mmCIF file of C-alpha atoms in Angstrom:
data_model
loop_
_atom_site.group_PDB
_atom_site.id
_atom_site.type_symbol
_atom_site.label_atom_id
_atom_site.label_comp_id
_atom_site.label_asym_id
_atom_site.label_seq_id
_atom_site.Cartn_x
_atom_site.Cartn_y
_atom_site.Cartn_z
ATOM 1 C CA MET G 1 6.452 53.348 -11.925
ATOM 2 C CA GLY G 2 9.722 52.437 -13.613
ATOM 3 C CA TRP G 3 10.710 49.234 -15.288
ATOM 4 C CA THR G 4 12.868 48.264 -12.275
ATOM 5 C CA GLN G 5 9.805 48.257 -10.039
ATOM 6 C CA ILE G 6 7.905 46.115 -12.531
ATOM 7 C CA VAL G 7 10.778 43.621 -12.652
ATOM 8 C CA THR G 8 10.921 43.578 -8.853
ATOM 9 C CA TRP G 9 7.199 42.852 -8.574
ATOM 10 C CA LEU G 10 7.409 40.156 -11.256
ATOM 11 C CA LEU G 11 10.264 38.455 -9.363
ATOM 12 C CA VAL G 12 8.301 38.604 -6.099
ATOM 13 C CA ILE G 13 5.182 37.123 -7.725
ATOM 14 C CA LEU G 14 7.134 34.421 -9.580
ATOM 15 C CA GLY G 15 9.020 33.548 -6.386
ATOM 16 C CA TRP G 16 5.777 33.235 -4.459
ATOM 17 C CA LEU G 17 4.266 31.024 -7.176
ATOM 18 C CA LEU G 18 7.325 28.761 -7.140
ATOM 19 C CA VAL G 19 7.367 28.416 -3.347
ATOM 20 C CA ASN G 20 3.608 27.801 -3.271
ATOM 21 C CA HIS G 21 3.920 25.070 -5.906
ATOM 22 C CA GLN G 22 6.783 23.386 -4.049
ATOM 23 C CA ASN G 23 4.809 23.464 -0.781
ATOM 24 C CA ASN G 24 1.804 21.880 -2.494
ATOM 25 C CA VAL G 25 3.966 19.116 -3.963
ATOM 26 C CA ARG G 26 5.560 18.441 -0.563
ATOM 27 C CA GLU G 27 2.154 18.294 1.169
ATOM 28 C CA LYS G 28 0.809 15.891 -1.450
ATOM 29 C CA ARG G 29 3.884 13.676 -1.019
ATOM 30 C CA LYS G 30 3.363 13.668 2.757
ATOM 31 C CA GLU G 31 -0.307 12.732 2.351
ATOM 32 C CA ILE G 32 0.556 9.867 0.010
ATOM 33 C CA ARG G 33 3.306 8.709 2.393
ATOM 34 C CA ALA G 34 0.785 8.646 5.254
ATOM 35 C CA ILE G 35 -1.678 6.582 3.193
ATOM 36 C CA LEU G 36 1.137 4.266 2.138
ATOM 37 C CA ASP G 37 2.264 3.816 5.750
ATOM 38 C CA LYS G 38 -1.295 2.893 6.780
ATOM 39 C CA THR G 39 -1.457 0.443 3.882
ATOM 40 C CA GLN G 40 1.839 -1.128 4.966
ATOM 41 C CA SER G 41 0.503 -1.485 8.532
ATOM 42 C CA PHE G 42 -2.664 -3.048 7.170
ATOM 43 C CA LEU G 43 -0.534 -5.512 5.180
ATOM 44 C CA ASP G 44 1.275 -6.440 8.398
ATOM 45 C CA GLU G 45 -2.076 -7.050 10.104
ATOM 46 C CA ILE G 46 -3.234 -9.271 7.237
ATOM 47 C CA GLU G 47 0.004 -11.245 7.398
ATOM 48 C CA ILE G 48 -0.386 -11.785 11.148
ATOM 49 C CA GLU G 49 -4.046 -12.798 10.803
ATOM 50 C CA ALA G 50 -3.299 -15.176 7.931
ATOM 51 C CA ILE G 51 -0.486 -16.888 9.793
ATOM 52 C CA LYS G 52 -2.568 -17.066 12.965
ATOM 53 C CA TYR G 53 -5.409 -18.624 10.971
ATOM 54 C CA HIS G 54 -3.219 -21.232 9.250
ATOM 55 C CA THR G 55 -1.282 -22.174 12.395
ATOM 56 C CA SER G 56 -4.296 -22.440 14.714
ATOM 57 C CA GLN G 57 -5.549 -25.838 15.770
ATOM 58 C CA GLU G 58 -8.898 -25.436 14.052
ATOM 59 C CA SER G 59 -10.435 -23.386 11.309
ATOM 60 C CA SER G 60 -12.075 -20.279 12.693
ATOM 61 C CA ASP G 61 -14.562 -17.648 11.686
ATOM 62 C CA SER G 62 -11.692 -15.259 11.004
ATOM 63 C CA ALA G 63 -11.508 -16.688 7.480
ATOM 64 C CA PHE G 64 -14.372 -14.454 6.355
ATOM 65 C CA GLN G 65 -12.731 -11.309 7.758
ATOM 66 C CA LEU G 66 -9.398 -12.300 6.264
ATOM 67 C CA LYS G 67 -10.947 -12.749 2.803
ATOM 68 C CA ARG G 68 -12.763 -9.434 3.149
ATOM 69 C CA ASN G 69 -9.548 -7.652 4.086
ATOM 70 C CA LEU G 70 -7.719 -9.178 1.141
ATOM 71 C CA ASN G 71 -10.437 -8.768 -1.465
ATOM 72 C CA GLN G 72 -12.005 -5.483 -0.549
ATOM 73 C CA LYS G 73 -10.160 -3.368 1.973
ATOM 74 C CA LEU G 74 -6.633 -3.839 0.673
ATOM 75 C CA ARG G 75 -7.705 -3.328 -2.922
ATOM 76 C CA ASN G 76 -9.534 -0.145 -1.880
ATOM 77 C CA LYS G 77 -6.352 1.165 -0.301
ATOM 78 C CA LEU G 78 -4.440 0.515 -3.522
ATOM 79 C CA ASP G 79 -7.185 2.241 -5.504
ATOM 80 C CA ILE G 80 -6.907 5.305 -3.259
ATOM 81 C CA LEU G 81 -3.170 5.442 -3.902
ATOM 82 C CA LYS G 82 -3.878 5.135 -7.616
ATOM 83 C CA LEU G 83 -6.319 8.061 -7.432
ATOM 84 C CA ARG G 84 -3.534 10.075 -5.802
ATOM 85 C CA ASN G 85 -1.447 9.543 -8.955
ATOM 86 C CA LEU G 86 0.783 6.848 -7.520
ATOM 87 C CA ASN G 87 1.478 4.201 -10.159
ATOM 88 C CA VAL G 88 0.410 1.025 -8.367
ATOM 89 C CA GLU G 89 -0.353 -1.056 -11.472
ATOM 90 C CA LYS G 90 2.624 -3.315 -10.747
ATOM 91 C CA CYS G 91 1.197 -3.986 -7.274
ATOM 92 C CA TYR G 92 -1.974 -5.736 -8.446
ATOM 93 C CA PRO G 93 -0.234 -8.973 -9.544
ATOM 94 C CA HIS G 94 1.464 -9.077 -6.129
ATOM 95 C CA LEU G 95 -1.904 -8.548 -4.441
ATOM 96 C CA LYS G 96 -3.242 -11.510 -6.419
ATOM 97 C CA LYS G 97 -0.285 -13.652 -5.316
ATOM 98 C CA LEU G 98 -0.853 -12.658 -1.692
ATOM 99 C CA ARG G 99 -4.534 -13.622 -1.955
ATOM 100 C CA GLN G 100 -3.538 -16.949 -3.498
ATOM 101 C CA ALA G 101 -0.896 -17.571 -0.835
ATOM 102 C CA VAL G 102 -3.458 -17.017 1.913
ATOM 103 C CA THR G 103 -6.583 -18.618 0.453
ATOM 104 C CA LEU G 104 -5.593 -21.147 -2.221
ATOM 105 C CA GLU G 105 -4.477 -23.909 0.130
ATOM 106 C CA ASN G 106 -5.769 -25.002 3.524
ATOM 107 C CA PHE G 107 -8.523 -22.374 3.553
ATOM 108 C CA ASP G 108 -11.520 -24.648 3.157
ATOM 109 C CA THR G 109 -12.843 -25.509 6.603
ATOM 110 C CA SER G 110 -13.613 -29.106 5.618
ATOM 111 C CA SER G 111 -9.985 -29.870 4.750
ATOM 112 C CA PHE G 112 -8.232 -27.537 7.195
ATOM 113 C CA LYS G 113 -4.990 -28.729 8.809
ATOM 114 C CA PRO G 114 -2.854 -26.655 11.201
ATOM 115 C CA GLN G 115 0.414 -25.546 9.633
ATOM 116 C CA ASN G 116 3.850 -25.075 11.183
ATOM 117 C CA PHE G 117 5.773 -21.849 10.794
ATOM 118 C CA SER G 118 8.296 -23.724 8.668
ATOM 119 C CA ASP G 119 5.694 -24.980 6.164
ATOM 120 C CA ASP G 120 5.756 -23.702 2.600
ATOM 121 C CA LEU G 121 2.283 -22.207 2.934
ATOM 122 C CA ILE G 122 3.463 -19.844 5.703
ATOM 123 C CA LYS G 123 6.655 -19.023 3.821
ATOM 124 C CA ASN G 124 4.592 -18.200 0.721
ATOM 125 C CA ILE G 125 2.449 -15.797 2.742
ATOM 126 C CA TRP G 126 5.547 -14.034 4.067
ATOM 127 C CA LEU G 127 7.116 -13.864 0.638
ATOM 128 C CA ALA G 128 3.975 -12.602 -1.128
ATOM 129 C CA LYS G 129 3.372 -9.942 1.524
ATOM 130 C CA ASP G 130 6.995 -8.780 1.351
ATOM 131 C CA LYS G 131 6.903 -8.541 -2.445
ATOM 132 C CA LEU G 132 3.708 -6.476 -2.380
ATOM 133 C CA SER G 133 5.137 -4.257 0.335
ATOM 134 C CA GLN G 134 8.346 -3.742 -1.634
ATOM 135 C CA GLU G 135 6.467 -2.932 -4.834
ATOM 136 C CA LEU G 136 4.435 -0.298 -2.986
ATOM 137 C CA GLU G 137 7.668 1.280 -1.759
ATOM 138 C CA ASN G 138 9.135 1.121 -5.268
ATOM 139 C CA SER G 139 6.068 2.911 -6.646
ATOM 140 C CA PHE G 140 6.491 5.693 -4.105
ATOM 141 C CA ALA G 141 10.231 5.968 -4.677
ATOM 142 C CA THR G 142 9.760 6.129 -8.433
ATOM 143 C CA ARG G 143 7.143 8.867 -8.159
ATOM 144 C CA TYR G 144 9.055 10.978 -5.618
ATOM 145 C CA ARG G 145 12.737 10.746 -6.453
#
């Protein structure tokens, strides 16, 4: 076997390794994008539930589920993204602001008052959710330029 055959085989093997690596990176990016899309949908659901809760005529039992979604489920989704090597550290302060926007005011059943869509409380929920959503997208864009 001559040196030209060795070079040919080395090029074939190196080419295969490169293509395999690029395919793995693309698949990982697609998996992270799918998780991120589910997280964004979950954020939309939380926003809808929070606004429905605050604009309803009376305090409901949905407060417990809303708190659970904010405190446990959403944080778990961010932790999964973090485990997948997406830098979501900048998202945690926005998660805290979203929790505060939803639960800090008008969440206690004894002092509950229905809110209008134009009230600051509702606007703060929209704004906090949008900032968290945008920061998640920024994290993905930074990782996969």
